Tab-separated table of C-alpha atoms and ligand atoms in Angstrom:
chain	number	residue	atom	x	y	z
A	1	MET	CA	108.966	90.509	94.544
A	2	PRO	CA	107.979	93.280	97.024
A	3	VAL	CA	105.060	92.330	99.269
A	4	VAL	CA	103.054	94.782	101.398
A	5	ASP	CA	100.836	93.926	104.379
A	6	ALA	CA	97.349	94.821	103.203
A	7	GLU	CA	93.640	94.052	103.244
A	8	PRO	CA	92.171	91.780	101.996
A	9	GLY	CA	95.590	90.071	101.774
A	10	PRO	CA	99.243	90.727	100.884
A	11	PHE	CA	99.771	93.099	97.927
A	12	GLU	CA	102.511	91.893	95.592
A	13	PHE	CA	103.968	94.067	92.842
A	14	GLN	CA	106.955	94.384	90.536
A	15	THR	CA	108.951	97.585	90.951
A	16	ASP	CA	109.515	97.866	87.183
A	17	SER	CA	105.771	98.000	86.463
A	18	THR	CA	104.386	100.111	89.315
A	19	ALA	CA	103.754	103.862	89.438
A	20	LEU	CA	102.962	106.098	92.406
A	21	LEU	CA	99.978	108.381	91.793
A	22	VAL	CA	99.646	111.482	93.978
A	23	ILE	CA	96.131	112.815	93.605
A	24	ASP	CA	95.261	116.516	93.996
A	25	MET	CA	97.511	117.552	96.916
A	26	GLN	CA	96.617	121.142	96.035
A	27	ARG	CA	96.658	124.300	98.142
A	28	ASP	CA	92.949	124.910	97.432
A	29	PHE	CA	92.124	121.655	99.226
A	30	LEU	CA	94.792	121.569	101.945
A	31	MET	CA	95.809	125.044	103.053
A	32	PRO	CA	94.302	126.735	106.085
A	33	GLY	CA	92.258	129.708	104.821
A	34	GLY	CA	91.795	128.144	101.397
A	35	PHE	CA	88.821	126.980	99.369
A	36	GLY	CA	88.330	123.673	101.200
A	37	GLU	CA	88.365	125.297	104.626
A	38	SER	CA	86.120	128.151	103.447
A	39	LEU	CA	83.431	125.545	102.766
A	40	GLY	CA	83.550	124.561	106.435
A	41	ASN	CA	85.861	121.585	106.026
A	42	ASP	CA	88.493	120.517	108.568
A	43	VAL	CA	91.739	120.649	106.585
A	44	SER	CA	93.690	118.947	109.384
A	45	GLN	CA	92.016	115.721	108.259
A	46	LEU	CA	93.831	116.099	104.938
A	47	ARG	CA	97.049	117.617	106.282
A	48	ARG	CA	97.887	114.534	108.372
A	49	THR	CA	98.732	112.815	105.050
A	50	ILE	CA	101.546	115.274	104.220
A	51	GLY	CA	104.233	113.734	106.465
A	52	PRO	CA	103.653	110.086	105.469
A	53	LEU	CA	103.322	111.048	101.801
A	54	ALA	CA	106.563	113.064	101.864
A	55	ALA	CA	108.355	110.045	103.363
A	56	LEU	CA	106.859	107.687	100.782
A	57	LEU	CA	107.783	110.078	97.945
A	58	ALA	CA	111.377	110.276	99.183
A	59	ALA	CA	111.658	106.477	99.349
A	60	TRP	CA	109.932	105.977	95.997
A	61	ARG	CA	112.132	108.542	94.273
A	62	GLY	CA	115.182	107.108	96.038
A	63	ALA	CA	114.381	103.735	94.477
A	64	GLY	CA	114.158	105.413	91.050
A	65	LEU	CA	110.473	104.545	90.573
A	66	PRO	CA	107.945	106.672	88.645
A	67	VAL	CA	105.779	109.320	90.293
A	68	ILE	CA	102.761	110.948	88.633
A	69	HIS	CA	100.946	113.924	90.156
A	70	THR	CA	97.443	115.175	89.390
A	71	ARG	CA	95.636	118.465	89.941
A	72	GLU	CA	91.903	119.030	89.699
A	73	GLY	CA	91.065	122.252	87.918
A	74	HIS	CA	89.830	124.107	84.895
A	75	LEU	CA	90.839	126.462	82.122
A	76	PRO	CA	90.512	130.187	82.942
A	77	ASP	CA	87.531	130.491	80.558
A	78	LEU	CA	85.872	127.485	82.260
A	79	SER	CA	85.195	125.910	78.859
A	80	ASP	CA	86.179	122.501	80.236
A	81	CYS	CA	83.912	122.733	83.286
A	82	PRO	CA	80.493	121.116	82.857
A	83	PRO	CA	77.717	123.587	83.804
A	84	ALA	CA	76.387	121.039	86.291
A	85	LYS	CA	79.727	121.101	88.156
A	86	LEU	CA	80.000	124.881	87.985
A	87	THR	CA	76.582	125.619	89.430
A	88	ARG	CA	76.722	123.002	92.191
A	89	GLY	CA	78.784	124.965	94.731
A	90	ALA	CA	77.668	127.669	97.140
A	91	PRO	CA	77.205	131.017	95.316
A	92	SER	CA	80.412	133.152	95.487
A	93	GLN	CA	82.458	130.028	96.298
A	94	ARG	CA	82.213	128.348	92.961
A	95	ILE	CA	84.938	127.195	90.620
A	96	GLY	CA	86.440	130.291	88.987
A	97	ASP	CA	85.341	132.699	91.729
A	98	PRO	CA	88.047	134.721	93.504
A	99	GLY	CA	89.390	132.837	96.536
A	100	ALA	CA	92.104	133.480	99.132
A	101	PHE	CA	94.726	131.914	96.834
A	102	GLY	CA	93.489	133.106	93.433
A	103	ARG	CA	90.552	131.976	91.320
A	104	ILE	CA	89.222	128.743	92.808
A	105	LEU	CA	90.488	125.591	91.038
A	106	ILE	CA	91.702	127.483	87.971
A	107	ARG	CA	94.911	126.347	86.277
A	108	GLY	CA	97.799	128.740	86.778
A	109	GLU	CA	96.468	130.134	90.066
A	110	TYR	CA	98.492	129.741	93.276
A	111	GLY	CA	95.757	127.769	95.033
A	112	HIS	CA	95.421	125.306	92.183
A	113	ASP	CA	99.036	124.218	92.452
A	114	ILE	CA	100.482	121.477	94.611
A	115	ILE	CA	101.496	122.285	98.211
A	116	ASP	CA	105.133	123.245	98.786
A	117	GLU	CA	105.902	120.093	100.811
A	118	LEU	CA	105.057	117.770	97.898
A	119	GLN	CA	106.135	119.771	94.851
A	120	PRO	CA	106.801	117.613	91.768
A	121	LEU	CA	110.403	117.194	90.638
A	122	ASP	CA	111.467	118.072	87.100
A	123	GLY	CA	110.462	115.262	84.777
A	124	GLU	CA	107.607	113.945	86.925
A	125	PRO	CA	104.342	114.171	84.980
A	126	VAL	CA	101.686	116.523	86.366
A	127	ILE	CA	98.246	115.735	84.978
A	128	ASP	CA	95.635	118.474	84.946
A	129	LYS	CA	92.243	116.840	85.149
A	130	PRO	CA	88.801	118.433	84.867
A	131	GLY	CA	87.037	115.587	86.660
A	132	LYS	CA	87.327	113.614	89.844
A	133	GLY	CA	88.928	110.597	88.185
A	134	ALA	CA	92.495	110.853	86.852
A	135	PHE	CA	91.730	108.971	83.613
A	136	TYR	CA	88.771	111.040	82.380
A	137	ALA	CA	89.847	113.582	79.700
A	138	THR	CA	93.588	113.169	80.458
A	139	ASN	CA	96.616	111.385	78.976
A	140	LEU	CA	97.203	109.248	82.100
A	141	GLN	CA	96.619	106.017	80.162
A	142	ASN	CA	99.366	106.943	77.648
A	143	ILE	CA	101.819	107.741	80.433
A	144	LEU	CA	101.110	104.446	82.201
A	145	ASP	CA	101.502	102.584	78.889
A	146	LYS	CA	104.948	104.162	78.501
A	147	TYR	CA	105.916	102.906	81.971
A	148	GLN	CA	104.327	99.507	81.143
A	149	ALA	CA	102.563	99.852	84.480
A	150	LYS	CA	100.483	97.005	85.845
A	151	SER	CA	100.137	98.193	89.441
A	152	LEU	CA	99.457	101.591	90.967
A	153	ILE	CA	100.003	103.032	94.422
A	154	VAL	CA	97.201	105.583	94.758
A	155	THR	CA	97.609	108.396	97.320
A	156	GLY	CA	96.273	111.914	97.893
A	157	VAL	CA	92.922	113.565	98.531
A	158	THR	CA	90.116	113.122	99.020
A	159	THR	CA	89.675	109.451	99.818
A	160	GLU	CA	86.025	109.082	98.876
A	161	VAL	CA	86.042	111.509	95.933
A	162	CYS	CA	89.095	111.788	93.647
A	163	VAL	CA	91.058	108.867	95.108
A	164	HIS	CA	88.058	106.534	94.944
A	165	THR	CA	87.039	107.581	91.436
A	166	THR	CA	90.605	107.068	90.225
A	167	VAL	CA	90.951	103.660	91.902
A	168	ARG	CA	87.653	102.542	90.367
A	169	GLU	CA	88.707	103.784	86.920
A	170	ALA	CA	92.105	102.089	87.258
A	171	ASN	CA	90.612	98.828	88.500
A	172	ASP	CA	88.290	98.699	85.486
A	173	ARG	CA	91.322	99.244	83.231
A	174	GLY	CA	93.088	96.222	84.736
A	175	TYR	CA	95.522	97.862	87.173
A	176	GLU	CA	96.097	96.388	90.616
A	177	CYS	CA	95.831	99.294	93.068
A	178	LEU	CA	97.213	99.641	96.582
A	179	VAL	CA	95.908	102.516	98.704
A	180	PRO	CA	98.142	103.322	101.727
A	181	ALA	CA	95.601	104.453	104.336
A	182	ASP	CA	97.947	106.987	105.968
A	183	CYS	CA	98.606	108.682	102.592
A	184	VAL	CA	94.959	109.379	101.712
A	185	GLY	CA	92.636	111.784	103.501
A	186	SER	CA	89.016	112.843	103.709
A	187	TYR	CA	87.521	115.914	105.381
A	188	PHE	CA	85.086	113.447	106.996
A	189	PRO	CA	86.482	110.702	109.291
A	190	GLU	CA	83.467	108.481	108.640
A	191	PHE	CA	84.003	108.705	104.866
A	192	GLN	CA	87.713	107.941	105.310
A	193	GLN	CA	86.848	104.784	107.192
A	194	ALA	CA	84.038	103.666	104.889
A	195	GLY	CA	85.948	104.656	101.740
A	196	LEU	CA	88.890	102.464	102.688
A	197	LYS	CA	86.634	99.584	103.697
A	198	MET	CA	84.834	99.737	100.347
A	199	ILE	CA	88.070	99.293	98.397
A	200	ALA	CA	89.172	96.116	100.189
A	201	ALA	CA	85.712	94.604	100.783
A	202	GLN	CA	84.487	91.526	98.953
A	203	GLY	CA	87.991	90.145	98.496
A	204	GLY	CA	89.401	93.454	97.223
A	205	ILE	CA	86.572	94.591	94.965
A	206	PHE	CA	88.533	97.686	93.821
A	207	GLY	CA	91.995	96.988	95.238
A	208	TRP	CA	94.080	96.641	98.386
A	209	VAL	CA	94.441	98.871	101.463
A	210	GLY	CA	97.743	98.987	103.372
A	211	ALA	CA	100.004	101.563	105.004
A	212	SER	CA	103.122	103.392	103.874
A	213	PRO	CA	105.676	101.954	106.391
A	214	SER	CA	105.191	98.424	105.019
A	215	LEU	CA	105.333	99.768	101.452
A	216	ILE	CA	108.564	101.683	102.124
A	217	THR	CA	110.142	98.604	103.711
A	218	ALA	CA	109.071	96.495	100.720
A	219	ILE	CA	110.838	98.711	98.158
A	220	GLN	CA	113.977	99.036	100.272
A	221	GLU	CA	114.501	95.301	100.816
B	301	TIU	N1	90.324	115.992	94.706
B	301	TIU	C1	89.073	115.831	95.164
B	301	TIU	O1	88.758	114.893	95.865
B	301	TIU	N2	88.167	116.846	94.835
B	301	TIU	C2	87.089	117.155	95.587
B	301	TIU	O2	86.274	117.992	95.199
B	301	TIU	N3	86.971	116.538	96.794
B	301	TIU	C3	86.065	116.783	97.769
B	301	TIU	O3	86.039	116.016	98.734
B	301	TIU	N4	85.250	117.817	97.684
């Protein structure tokens, strides 16, 4: 059985019941000049995940294991966006407003799609989600049932928002989750650090925290 060095202790998983989740690696969040940066965020904090995640994806795909991608966003008429979410942002930089890469976080727009470096392959599910968590108002549970998944590798952005919400949702549904620290990113270094600590604290209250090199070695052994 593959074993990964992790906190609070070794993470063991079966390759035939583990899926790799790639959360929201979208241009709106990661590209210089995009929505995330226009809000004053430092996108380099997210972009450092691209290299490690590309390497993990290549190894995971090479081993023939399932990959699932998600994108946060909304229908063009915003009918799936709660008013409280819509009105929260700075005026003129709200969901649906025109941005550098199309309407901000709207499905079908260039900025809403996944960055070129991590584009999904044909056949890999891409889940469009209206919330922060990947289970809320999506068919993720059905897809995981089809794979008979028991464990999840959760990667992507941002650590304390969509990654955390998804790990919490998954943990409550009975999945064992490993978060490779080098494959998740936050705009805020202090949130990255605290977010990772929170997952593994109290004996792994939400899951395990490791790193991609040990994970890649584990699936190649
Ligand atoms: N994908 C995700 O985390 N969505 C966010 O809105 N994150 C922020 O950190 N804002």
